[in-house]
């Protein structure tokens, strides 16, 4: 049975490491993905200049080679479920018996701004690297921070604001950062949210109620009609499934995420599995957070092997509460789990330990004595 893993997201990195188990079940495994994976847990650490870009990268090609998985350094542009084949950008095709999607998400762009000059969506994460380089060059040239506007006051927007403030602080210039979002979305419902807002305001971040609706030279236009000075606009306007998902002809939720059953199979096609940001379990919806892909890995491996052997599948039950830690760009972090929270250095220390451990575990070299290698 030929299985195509599309995208080297959190779950598939773990599946690749268990390739031997899938081979033993009679599966020929292929991975189609860009050769480098950028890890979101360290993305804002890189944006703030605290970490170098390589710290958050995983060598996917090396990982696939180390675990004997056929690797295609590419991106799937189309999937034909009738003929069971996927197409790559060069026109090449690959057939499948089953496929699994773990292709992450893209930034929602309700006002069609992403393609305009000096607009930086938070996803793909490679854009944050470009943003850091561009901002550093600007600061070096002018000696001041240009006017930065961040659209969106969800977790990604707040963390991007903190990271950009951190980058300015590292370069010893005063941050000029305005965070624009609906007041109700400004996450002030808890004491943690208020503490975060106060911390950011102390560092020079301005919170503004509203929505970014347009762009002009050195300004962005708010839905109210007001113009706001803006050299660079960061879009943190929510995460949606990539367009490829919408072209599958399968059921999705309102963010375009594929609806799956507890077995991680899509509602309308047993041969198509999906996990991570691009999918949502219909009976247990969860937000776009990396941990769910990681936790889904054993279930995905089990169910692919079960399909090959004609055995019973198992169900994934995502946890109802999870630890989230924001990197605040100044050596501190905000950790939250349910109603519990802690803002300080210890939180960032814990985050770095967890994230760097993930990078180390997913590295190309299997740990000594790992029986899952060839
Ligand atoms: C600024 C920011 C910070 C964040 N910080 C955190 C955090 O600290 N912790 C956390 O849990 N979550 C965080 N998130 C959320 C996190 O990004 C996602 O929940 C997580 O990355 C989703 O993982 P995934 O496995 O679904 O996909 P991803 O990790 O996005 O991986 C998908 C992979 O698929 C590849 N791909 C995409 N399309 C194709 C295609 N057509 N063909 C082949 N390959 C393809 C991509 O290149 C990518 O390598 C953050 C998000 C943002 C924007």
Coordinates of C-alpha atoms and ligand atoms in Angstrom, one line a residue:
X1 CA 0.0 0.0 0.0
X2 CA 1.5 3.3 -1.0
X3 CA 0.9 6.2 1.4
X4 CA 1.8 9.8 0.6
X5 CA 2.5 12.1 3.5
X6 CA 1.9 15.6 2.3
X7 CA 3.6 18.3 4.3
X8 CA 6.2 17.7 7.0
X9 CA 4.1 19.3 9.8
X10 CA 4.3 18.3 13.5
X11 CA 2.5 15.0 13.0
X12 CA 4.3 13.8 9.9
X13 CA 7.7 14.5 11.4
X14 CA 6.8 12.0 14.0
X15 CA 5.3 9.6 11.5
X16 CA 8.6 9.6 9.5
X17 CA 10.5 8.6 12.7
X18 CA 8.2 5.6 12.9
X19 CA 8.6 4.6 9.2
X20 CA 10.0 1.2 10.2
X21 CA 6.6 0.3 11.8
X22 CA 4.7 1.3 8.7
X23 CA 7.1 -0.6 6.4
X24 CA 6.5 -3.7 8.6
X25 CA 2.8 -3.3 7.9
X26 CA 3.5 -3.4 4.1
X27 CA 3.4 0.4 3.5
X28 CA 5.6 2.2 0.9
X29 CA 5.9 5.6 2.5
X30 CA 6.6 8.9 0.5
X31 CA 6.9 12.4 2.0
X32 CA 6.3 15.4 -0.1
X33 CA 7.4 18.7 1.6
X34 CA 9.8 21.6 1.3
X35 CA 13.2 20.4 2.5
X36 CA 13.3 22.6 5.5
X37 CA 10.6 22.8 8.2
X38 CA 10.3 26.0 10.2
X39 CA 9.1 25.4 13.8
X40 CA 6.4 27.9 15.0
X41 CA 7.4 27.5 18.6
X42 CA 10.7 29.3 17.9
X43 CA 9.4 31.7 15.2
X44 CA 8.9 34.7 17.4
X45 CA 12.3 34.0 19.2
X46 CA 13.9 34.3 15.7
X47 CA 11.8 37.4 14.8
X48 CA 12.9 39.2 18.0
X49 CA 16.6 38.5 17.2
X50 CA 17.0 36.3 20.3
X51 CA 17.7 33.3 18.1
X52 CA 19.3 32.8 14.8
X53 CA 17.0 31.4 12.0
X54 CA 18.8 28.0 12.0
X55 CA 17.7 27.4 15.6
X56 CA 14.1 26.9 14.5
X57 CA 14.8 24.8 11.4
X58 CA 14.5 21.0 10.9
X59 CA 16.3 19.3 8.0
X60 CA 13.3 17.4 6.6
X61 CA 15.3 15.9 3.7
X62 CA 17.9 14.5 6.2
X63 CA 15.2 13.2 8.4
X64 CA 13.5 11.3 5.6
X65 CA 16.8 9.9 4.4
X66 CA 17.8 8.8 8.0
X67 CA 14.5 6.9 8.3
X68 CA 14.4 5.4 4.8
X69 CA 11.4 7.4 3.6
X70 CA 11.2 8.3 -0.2
X71 CA 11.4 12.1 -0.1
X72 CA 10.1 14.6 -2.7
X73 CA 11.3 18.1 -2.0
X74 CA 8.3 19.9 -3.4
X75 CA 4.8 21.0 -2.7
X76 CA 1.6 19.3 -3.9
X77 CA -0.5 21.6 -6.1
X78 CA -3.5 19.4 -6.8
X79 CA -5.0 16.2 -5.6
X80 CA -7.4 14.1 -7.8
X81 CA -9.3 11.8 -5.5
X82 CA -11.0 9.9 -8.4
X83 CA -7.7 8.8 -10.0
X84 CA -5.9 8.8 -6.6
X85 CA -3.0 10.9 -7.7
X86 CA -1.3 14.1 -6.6
X87 CA 0.4 16.7 -8.9
X88 CA 3.6 18.5 -8.2
X89 CA 4.6 22.0 -9.6
X90 CA 6.7 20.5 -12.4
X91 CA 3.7 18.5 -13.6
X92 CA 5.0 15.2 -12.2
X93 CA 2.3 13.0 -10.6
X94 CA 2.3 10.4 -7.8
X95 CA -0.4 7.8 -7.3
X96 CA -1.6 6.7 -3.8
X97 CA -3.6 4.1 -1.9
X98 CA -4.0 6.5 1.0
X99 CA -2.7 10.0 1.7
X100 CA -2.3 12.1 4.8
X101 CA -2.4 15.9 4.9
X102 CA -0.4 17.8 7.5
X103 CA 0.1 21.1 5.6
X104 CA -0.5 23.6 8.3
X105 CA -2.4 26.9 7.7
X106 CA -2.2 30.3 6.0
X107 CA -3.0 33.7 7.3
X108 CA -6.6 34.8 6.8
X109 CA -6.6 37.9 4.6
X110 CA -10.2 39.3 4.7
X111 CA -9.2 42.7 3.1
X112 CA -6.9 41.2 0.4
X113 CA -3.8 42.9 1.7
X114 CA -1.2 40.2 1.7
X115 CA 0.0 40.7 -1.8
X116 CA 0.6 44.5 -1.4
X117 CA 4.0 46.1 -0.8
X118 CA 5.3 46.0 2.8
X119 CA 2.6 43.7 4.1
X120 CA 3.9 40.7 6.1
X121 CA 1.5 37.8 6.9
X122 CA 2.6 35.8 10.0
X123 CA 2.3 32.6 7.9
X124 CA 4.2 31.2 6.1
X125 CA 6.8 31.6 8.8
X126 CA 9.5 32.3 6.2
X127 CA 7.9 35.7 5.8
X128 CA 8.8 36.5 9.4
X129 CA 12.4 35.9 8.5
X130 CA 12.1 38.4 5.6
X131 CA 10.4 40.9 8.0
X132 CA 13.2 40.7 10.5
X133 CA 15.9 41.2 7.8
X134 CA 13.9 44.1 6.4
X135 CA 13.4 45.8 9.7
X136 CA 17.0 45.4 10.7
X137 CA 18.1 46.9 7.4
X138 CA 15.7 49.9 7.9
X139 CA 16.9 50.5 11.5
X140 CA 20.5 50.3 10.4
X141 CA 19.9 52.8 7.6
X142 CA 17.7 55.4 9.5
X143 CA 18.6 54.8 13.2
X144 CA 14.9 54.7 14.1
X145 CA 12.1 52.1 14.1
X146 CA 9.7 52.7 11.2
X147 CA 6.0 52.8 12.0
X148 CA 4.8 49.2 12.4
X149 CA 1.2 48.2 12.5
X150 CA 0.0 44.8 13.4
X151 CA -3.5 43.8 12.3
X152 CA -5.0 41.3 14.8
X153 CA -4.9 41.0 18.5
X154 CA -5.1 37.3 18.9
X155 CA -2.2 35.3 20.2
X156 CA -0.1 35.6 17.0
X157 CA -0.6 39.4 16.8
X158 CA 0.3 39.9 20.5
X159 CA 3.4 37.7 20.2
X160 CA 4.5 39.3 17.0
X161 CA 4.2 42.8 18.7
X162 CA 6.2 41.5 21.7
X163 CA 8.9 40.1 19.3
X164 CA 9.1 43.2 17.2
X165 CA 9.4 45.3 20.4
X166 CA 12.2 42.9 21.4
X167 CA 14.0 43.4 18.1
X168 CA 13.8 47.2 18.6
X169 CA 15.1 46.9 22.2
X170 CA 18.0 44.8 21.0
X171 CA 18.9 47.4 18.4
X172 CA 18.5 50.2 21.0
X173 CA 15.7 52.1 19.2
X174 CA 12.3 53.0 20.5
X175 CA 9.6 50.7 19.2
X176 CA 6.8 52.3 17.2
X177 CA 4.2 49.6 17.1
X178 CA 0.4 49.8 16.9
X179 CA -1.7 46.8 17.5
X180 CA -5.1 47.1 15.8
X181 CA -8.0 44.8 16.6
X182 CA -11.5 44.7 17.9
X183 CA -11.6 45.7 21.6
X184 CA -13.4 42.5 22.4
X185 CA -10.5 40.5 20.7
X186 CA -7.9 42.3 22.7
X187 CA -7.8 39.4 25.2
X188 CA -8.4 41.4 28.3
X189 CA -10.9 39.1 29.8
X190 CA -8.5 37.6 32.3
X191 CA -5.9 38.9 34.7
X192 CA -3.2 37.3 32.4
X193 CA -4.5 39.3 29.4
X194 CA -4.4 42.5 31.4
X195 CA -0.9 41.8 32.6
X196 CA 0.2 41.1 29.1
X197 CA -1.3 44.3 27.8
X198 CA 0.3 46.4 30.5
X199 CA 3.7 44.8 29.8
X200 CA 3.4 45.6 26.1
X201 CA 2.2 49.1 26.7
X202 CA 5.1 49.8 29.1
X203 CA 7.4 48.7 26.2
X204 CA 5.8 51.2 23.8
X205 CA 3.1 49.1 22.0
X206 CA 0.0 51.1 21.4
X207 CA -3.4 49.2 21.4
X208 CA -6.0 50.6 19.0
X209 CA -9.6 49.5 18.7
X210 CA -10.6 48.9 15.0
X211 CA -9.8 46.9 11.9
X212 CA -7.3 47.4 9.1
X213 CA -9.2 47.5 5.8
X214 CA -6.7 49.0 3.3
X215 CA -3.2 50.1 2.5
X216 CA -1.7 53.2 0.9
X217 CA 1.9 54.6 0.7
X218 CA 3.2 54.7 4.3
X219 CA -0.4 54.4 5.7
X220 CA -2.9 51.8 6.4
X221 CA -6.6 52.6 6.4
X222 CA -8.9 51.5 9.2
X223 CA -12.5 50.4 8.6
X224 CA -13.5 53.6 10.3
X225 CA -11.9 55.6 7.5
X226 CA -9.0 56.8 9.6
X227 CA -5.5 56.6 8.2
X228 CA -2.7 55.4 10.4
X229 CA 1.0 56.0 9.7
X230 CA 2.4 52.6 8.7
X231 CA 5.6 51.7 7.0
X232 CA 5.2 47.9 7.5
X233 CA 2.0 46.1 8.1
X234 CA 2.0 42.7 9.8
X235 CA -1.1 40.6 9.2
X236 CA -2.1 38.4 12.2
X237 CA -5.7 38.2 11.2
X238 CA -6.3 34.5 12.0
X239 CA -5.3 31.2 10.5
X240 CA -7.1 29.3 7.8
X241 CA -6.5 26.1 5.9
X242 CA -4.4 26.3 2.7
X243 CA -6.3 26.7 -0.6
X244 CA -5.3 23.1 -1.6
X245 CA -7.7 21.8 1.1
X246 CA -10.7 23.8 -0.3
X247 CA -10.1 22.2 -3.8
X248 CA -10.6 18.6 -2.5
X249 CA -14.3 18.6 -2.6
X250 CA -14.5 17.5 1.0
X251 CA -16.4 19.0 3.9
X252 CA -14.7 21.8 5.8
X253 CA -15.4 24.1 8.8
X254 CA -15.8 27.9 8.3
X255 CA -12.0 28.4 8.4
X256 CA -11.6 25.9 5.6
X257 CA -10.2 23.2 7.8
X258 CA -11.0 19.6 6.7
X259 CA -13.6 17.9 8.9
X260 CA -12.3 14.6 10.1
X261 CA -13.6 11.7 12.1
X262 CA -11.9 10.6 15.4
X263 CA -9.8 8.2 13.3
X264 CA -8.3 11.3 11.5
X265 CA -9.9 10.2 8.2
X266 CA -11.8 12.9 6.4
X267 CA -15.5 12.7 6.6
X268 CA -16.0 12.0 2.9
X269 CA -13.0 9.9 2.0
X270 CA -11.5 7.1 4.1
X271 CA -8.3 7.2 2.1
X272 CA -7.6 10.8 3.0
X273 CA -6.3 11.4 6.5
X274 CA -5.7 14.9 7.8
X275 CA -4.3 16.4 11.0
X276 CA -2.8 19.6 12.4
X277 CA -4.0 23.1 11.5
X278 CA -5.4 22.0 8.1
X279 CA -8.0 19.8 9.7
X280 CA -10.4 19.7 12.7
X281 CA -12.0 16.7 14.3
X282 CA -15.7 17.3 13.9
X283 CA -16.6 15.9 17.3
X284 CA -13.7 17.6 19.2
X285 CA -12.7 20.9 17.5
X286 CA -9.5 22.6 18.7
X287 CA -7.7 25.8 17.7
X288 CA -4.6 25.9 15.5
X289 CA -1.9 24.8 18.0
X290 CA 1.1 22.6 17.3
X291 CA 0.6 20.3 20.2
X292 CA -2.5 18.6 18.6
X293 CA -0.4 17.5 15.6
X294 CA 2.2 16.1 17.9
X295 CA -0.3 14.2 20.0
X296 CA -2.1 12.8 16.9
X297 CA 1.1 11.1 15.7
X298 CA 0.7 7.7 17.4
X299 CA -3.0 7.5 16.3
X300 CA -2.1 8.4 12.7
X301 CA 0.7 5.8 12.6
X302 CA -1.6 3.1 14.2
X303 CA -4.4 3.9 11.8
X304 CA -2.3 3.9 8.6
X305 CA -0.8 0.5 9.7
X306 CA -4.3 -0.7 10.5
X307 CA -5.6 0.2 7.1
X308 CA -2.8 -1.7 5.4
X309 CA -3.5 -4.8 7.6
X310 CA -7.2 -4.5 7.4
X311 CA -7.4 -4.1 11.2
X312 CA -9.5 -1.9 13.5
X313 CA -8.6 1.8 13.8
X314 CA -8.2 3.7 17.0
X315 CA -9.6 7.2 17.9
X316 CA -7.8 10.4 18.7
X317 CA -9.2 12.3 21.7
X318 CA -7.4 15.7 21.8
X319 CA -6.9 17.1 25.3
X320 CA -9.3 19.7 26.6
X321 CA -6.7 22.0 28.2
X322 CA -3.1 22.6 27.1
X323 CA -0.1 24.6 28.0
X324 CA 0.6 27.7 25.9
X325 CA 3.6 29.9 26.4
X326 CA 4.2 33.1 24.5
X327 CA 7.7 34.4 24.0
X328 CA 7.6 38.1 24.9
X329 CA 10.8 39.0 23.1
X330 CA 12.5 40.5 26.2
X331 CA 13.7 37.3 28.0
X332 CA 10.3 36.7 29.6
X333 CA 7.3 34.6 28.6
X334 CA 3.6 34.3 29.4
X335 CA 2.6 30.7 30.3
X336 CA -1.1 29.8 30.5
X337 CA -3.0 26.6 31.1
X338 CA -6.7 27.0 31.7
X339 CA -7.0 29.7 34.4
X340 CA -3.4 29.3 35.6
X341 CA -0.8 31.7 34.3
X342 CA 2.7 33.0 35.0
X343 CA 4.5 35.9 33.4
X344 CA 8.3 36.0 33.8
X345 CA 11.7 34.6 32.9
X346 CA 10.8 31.1 34.2
X347 CA 8.0 30.8 31.6
X348 CA 10.3 31.6 28.7
X349 CA 12.9 29.2 30.1
X350 CA 10.4 26.4 30.1
X351 CA 9.3 27.3 26.6
X352 CA 12.8 27.2 25.3
X353 CA 13.4 23.8 26.9
X354 CA 10.2 22.3 25.4
X355 CA 10.8 23.8 21.9
X356 CA 14.5 23.1 21.6
X357 CA 13.8 19.5 22.8
X358 CA 11.3 19.2 20.0
X359 CA 13.9 20.3 17.5
X360 CA 16.4 17.9 18.9
X361 CA 14.0 15.0 18.9
X362 CA 13.0 15.6 15.3
X363 CA 16.5 16.0 14.2
X364 CA 17.8 13.9 11.3
X365 CA 20.0 11.7 13.4
X366 CA 18.1 9.0 15.2
X367 CA 19.0 8.7 18.9
X368 CA 21.4 5.9 19.6
X369 CA 19.7 2.6 19.9
X370 CA 16.4 3.8 18.4
X371 CA 14.7 0.7 17.2
X372 CA 12.4 2.6 14.8
X373 CA 15.3 3.2 12.4
X374 CA 15.9 0.8 9.5
Ligands
LIG1 C1 3.7 33.8 14.9 C2 3.2 32.4 15.3 C3 3.7 31.8 16.5 C4 3.1 30.6 16.9 N1 3.6 30.0 18.0 C5 3.2 28.8 18.4 C6 3.7 28.2 19.6 O1 4.6 28.7 20.2 N2 3.2 27.0 19.9 C7 2.2 26.4 19.2 O2 1.8 25.2 19.5 N3 1.7 26.9 18.1 C8 2.1 28.1 17.7 N4 1.6 28.7 16.6 C9 0.6 28.0 15.8 C10 1.3 27.0 14.9 O3 1.9 27.7 13.9 C11 0.5 26.0 14.2 O4 -0.6 25.6 15.1 C12 1.3 24.8 13.9 O5 2.4 25.2 13.1 C13 0.5 23.9 13.0 O6 1.3 22.7 12.8 P1 1.0 21.8 11.6 O7 1.7 20.6 11.9 O8 -0.5 21.7 11.3 O9 1.6 22.5 10.3 P2 3.0 23.3 10.1 O10 3.8 23.3 11.3 O11 2.6 24.7 9.6 O12 3.7 22.5 9.0 C14 3.1 22.3 7.7 C15 4.2 22.0 6.7 O13 3.6 21.6 5.5 C16 4.2 22.2 4.4 N5 3.3 22.4 3.3 C17 2.3 23.4 3.2 N6 1.7 23.2 2.0 C18 2.2 22.1 1.4 C19 1.9 21.4 0.2 N7 0.9 21.8 -0.6 N8 2.7 20.3 -0.1 C20 3.6 19.9 0.7 N9 4.0 20.5 1.9 C21 3.2 21.6 2.2 C22 4.7 23.6 5.0 O14 5.8 24.0 4.3 C23 5.1 23.2 6.4 O15 6.4 22.7 6.5 C24 2.1 30.0 16.1 C25 1.7 30.6 14.9 C26 2.2 31.8 14.6 C27 1.7 32.4 13.3

